[in-house]
């Protein structure tokens, strides 16, 4: 299976995290599992020239849903930093990097 193929496990994790948040229930452990899986997926696809629309959709949707629910749902507001983490992960995928490619406090050599 190519890293850009439709991913059933990713769909399940998305539904258990973002899908639940759309019903106004924030499950922190589901979001942790979803984020971790996406980080691992980003490492797999960082060298690919084509990225699945599924991955892009789920990253954008997670960010948007967290931000919209944070306006009135205390649990989402407490975890608003997750929206930034999903946006950052999308940016890393766009430039062909993974989460562990950068070390904090160490300048990047270009």
PDB file of C-alpha atoms in Angstrom:
ATOM      1  CA  UNK A   1       0.000   0.000   0.000  1.00  0.00           C
ATOM      2  CA  UNK A   2       1.324   3.411  -0.969  1.00  0.00           C
ATOM      3  CA  UNK A   3       1.410   6.093   1.753  1.00  0.00           C
ATOM      4  CA  UNK A   4      -0.893   8.168  -0.462  1.00  0.00           C
ATOM      5  CA  UNK A   5      -3.603   5.486  -0.735  1.00  0.00           C
ATOM      6  CA  UNK A   6      -6.880   5.836   1.158  1.00  0.00           C
ATOM      7  CA  UNK A   7      -6.226   4.917   4.786  1.00  0.00           C
ATOM      8  CA  UNK A   8      -9.064   3.174   6.636  1.00  0.00           C
ATOM      9  CA  UNK A   9      -7.326   3.409  10.025  1.00  0.00           C
ATOM     10  CA  UNK A  10      -6.859   7.155   9.571  1.00  0.00           C
ATOM     11  CA  UNK A  11     -10.563   7.467   8.746  1.00  0.00           C
ATOM     12  CA  UNK A  12     -11.469   5.615  11.949  1.00  0.00           C
ATOM     13  CA  UNK A  13      -9.183   7.814  14.064  1.00  0.00           C
ATOM     14  CA  UNK A  14     -10.631  10.931  12.410  1.00  0.00           C
ATOM     15  CA  UNK A  15     -14.195   9.865  13.182  1.00  0.00           C
ATOM     16  CA  UNK A  16     -13.342   9.059  16.819  1.00  0.00           C
ATOM     17  CA  UNK A  17     -11.695  12.453  17.351  1.00  0.00           C
ATOM     18  CA  UNK A  18     -12.909  15.148  14.960  1.00  0.00           C
ATOM     19  CA  UNK A  19     -16.206  13.395  14.296  1.00  0.00           C
ATOM     20  CA  UNK A  20     -16.935  13.295  18.019  1.00  0.00           C
ATOM     21  CA  UNK A  21     -15.923  16.926  18.432  1.00  0.00           C
ATOM     22  CA  UNK A  22     -18.494  17.853  15.780  1.00  0.00           C
ATOM     23  CA  UNK A  23     -21.075  16.467  18.216  1.00  0.00           C
ATOM     24  CA  UNK A  24     -19.584  18.714  20.929  1.00  0.00           C
ATOM     25  CA  UNK A  25     -17.671  15.968  22.730  1.00  0.00           C
ATOM     26  CA  UNK A  26     -13.894  16.382  23.002  1.00  0.00           C
ATOM     27  CA  UNK A  27     -11.989  13.114  23.524  1.00  0.00           C
ATOM     28  CA  UNK A  28      -8.365  14.010  24.330  1.00  0.00           C
ATOM     29  CA  UNK A  29      -7.061  10.456  23.989  1.00  0.00           C
ATOM     30  CA  UNK A  30      -8.709  10.087  20.566  1.00  0.00           C
ATOM     31  CA  UNK A  31      -7.106  13.345  19.425  1.00  0.00           C
ATOM     32  CA  UNK A  32      -3.726  12.213  20.736  1.00  0.00           C
ATOM     33  CA  UNK A  33      -4.000   8.956  18.779  1.00  0.00           C
ATOM     34  CA  UNK A  34      -5.169  10.817  15.651  1.00  0.00           C
ATOM     35  CA  UNK A  35      -2.330  13.357  15.871  1.00  0.00           C
ATOM     36  CA  UNK A  36       0.303  10.688  16.505  1.00  0.00           C
ATOM     37  CA  UNK A  37      -0.911   8.637  13.551  1.00  0.00           C
ATOM     38  CA  UNK A  38      -0.814  11.700  11.296  1.00  0.00           C
ATOM     39  CA  UNK A  39       2.741  12.469  12.448  1.00  0.00           C
ATOM     40  CA  UNK A  40       3.800   8.937  11.548  1.00  0.00           C
ATOM     41  CA  UNK A  41       2.000   9.251   8.216  1.00  0.00           C
ATOM     42  CA  UNK A  42       3.805  12.552   7.552  1.00  0.00           C
ATOM     43  CA  UNK A  43       7.140  10.778   7.984  1.00  0.00           C
ATOM     44  CA  UNK A  44       6.047   8.177   5.429  1.00  0.00           C
ATOM     45  CA  UNK A  45       4.864  10.676   2.826  1.00  0.00           C
ATOM     46  CA  UNK A  46       7.501  13.379   3.220  1.00  0.00           C
ATOM     47  CA  UNK A  47       9.418  12.101   0.207  1.00  0.00           C
ATOM     48  CA  UNK A  48       6.283  11.604  -1.911  1.00  0.00           C
ATOM     49  CA  UNK A  49       5.407  14.111  -4.617  1.00  0.00           C
ATOM     50  CA  UNK A  50       1.707  13.372  -4.302  1.00  0.00           C
ATOM     51  CA  UNK A  51      -0.162  13.621  -1.008  1.00  0.00           C
ATOM     52  CA  UNK A  52      -3.561  12.065  -0.428  1.00  0.00           C
ATOM     53  CA  UNK A  53      -6.502  14.450  -0.384  1.00  0.00           C
ATOM     54  CA  UNK A  54      -7.709  12.439   2.605  1.00  0.00           C
ATOM     55  CA  UNK A  55      -4.682  13.519   4.656  1.00  0.00           C
ATOM     56  CA  UNK A  56      -5.030  17.147   3.577  1.00  0.00           C
ATOM     57  CA  UNK A  57      -8.758  17.174   4.301  1.00  0.00           C
ATOM     58  CA  UNK A  58      -8.357  15.622   7.741  1.00  0.00           C
ATOM     59  CA  UNK A  59      -5.596  18.040   8.762  1.00  0.00           C
ATOM     60  CA  UNK A  60      -7.542  21.106   7.622  1.00  0.00           C
ATOM     61  CA  UNK A  61     -10.796  19.823   9.076  1.00  0.00           C
ATOM     62  CA  UNK A  62      -9.239  19.027  12.460  1.00  0.00           C
ATOM     63  CA  UNK A  63      -7.828  22.540  12.694  1.00  0.00           C
ATOM     64  CA  UNK A  64     -11.100  24.191  11.667  1.00  0.00           C
ATOM     65  CA  UNK A  65     -13.338  22.094  13.914  1.00  0.00           C
ATOM     66  CA  UNK A  66     -11.151  22.628  16.993  1.00  0.00           C
ATOM     67  CA  UNK A  67     -11.063  26.387  16.384  1.00  0.00           C
ATOM     68  CA  UNK A  68     -14.822  26.629  15.828  1.00  0.00           C
ATOM     69  CA  UNK A  69     -15.739  24.521  18.868  1.00  0.00           C
ATOM     70  CA  UNK A  70     -13.253  26.372  21.103  1.00  0.00           C
ATOM     71  CA  UNK A  71     -15.584  29.374  21.020  1.00  0.00           C
ATOM     72  CA  UNK A  72     -18.126  27.622  23.250  1.00  0.00           C
ATOM     73  CA  UNK A  73     -16.763  24.224  24.313  1.00  0.00           C
ATOM     74  CA  UNK A  74     -14.375  24.474  27.307  1.00  0.00           C
ATOM     75  CA  UNK A  75     -12.539  21.212  26.529  1.00  0.00           C
ATOM     76  CA  UNK A  76     -11.826  22.369  22.977  1.00  0.00           C
ATOM     77  CA  UNK A  77     -10.687  25.767  24.260  1.00  0.00           C
ATOM     78  CA  UNK A  78      -8.262  24.096  26.681  1.00  0.00           C
ATOM     79  CA  UNK A  79      -6.792  22.126  23.768  1.00  0.00           C
ATOM     80  CA  UNK A  80      -6.748  24.920  21.171  1.00  0.00           C
ATOM     81  CA  UNK A  81      -2.993  24.385  20.681  1.00  0.00           C
ATOM     82  CA  UNK A  82      -3.886  21.185  18.816  1.00  0.00           C
ATOM     83  CA  UNK A  83      -5.282  23.325  15.993  1.00  0.00           C
ATOM     84  CA  UNK A  84      -1.866  24.953  15.618  1.00  0.00           C
ATOM     85  CA  UNK A  85      -0.167  21.551  15.710  1.00  0.00           C
ATOM     86  CA  UNK A  86      -2.356  20.267  12.873  1.00  0.00           C
ATOM     87  CA  UNK A  87      -1.613  23.412  10.847  1.00  0.00           C
ATOM     88  CA  UNK A  88       2.113  23.029  11.505  1.00  0.00           C
ATOM     89  CA  UNK A  89       2.008  19.382  10.452  1.00  0.00           C
ATOM     90  CA  UNK A  90       0.295  20.359   7.207  1.00  0.00           C
ATOM     91  CA  UNK A  91       3.054  22.901   6.598  1.00  0.00           C
ATOM     92  CA  UNK A  92       5.743  20.291   7.242  1.00  0.00           C
ATOM     93  CA  UNK A  93       4.114  17.894   4.792  1.00  0.00           C
ATOM     94  CA  UNK A  94       3.994  20.663   2.187  1.00  0.00           C
ATOM     95  CA  UNK A  95       7.759  21.225   2.448  1.00  0.00           C
ATOM     96  CA  UNK A  96       8.596  17.525   2.582  1.00  0.00           C
ATOM     97  CA  UNK A  97       9.517  17.253   6.241  1.00  0.00           C
ATOM     98  CA  UNK A  98       8.367  15.205   9.202  1.00  0.00           C
ATOM     99  CA  UNK A  99       7.848  16.163  12.821  1.00  0.00           C
ATOM    100  CA  UNK A 100      11.230  14.806  13.939  1.00  0.00           C
ATOM    101  CA  UNK A 101      13.271  16.418  11.164  1.00  0.00           C
ATOM    102  CA  UNK A 102      13.855  19.562  13.207  1.00  0.00           C
ATOM    103  CA  UNK A 103      15.611  19.692  16.562  1.00  0.00           C
ATOM    104  CA  UNK A 104      14.543  22.530  18.893  1.00  0.00           C
ATOM    105  CA  UNK A 105      17.257  25.123  19.433  1.00  0.00           C
ATOM    106  CA  UNK A 106      19.378  23.872  16.548  1.00  0.00           C
ATOM    107  CA  UNK A 107      19.658  26.083  13.470  1.00  0.00           C
ATOM    108  CA  UNK A 108      18.718  24.520  10.158  1.00  0.00           C
ATOM    109  CA  UNK A 109      21.430  24.203   7.564  1.00  0.00           C
ATOM    110  CA  UNK A 110      20.146  25.181   4.158  1.00  0.00           C
TER     111      UNK A 110
END
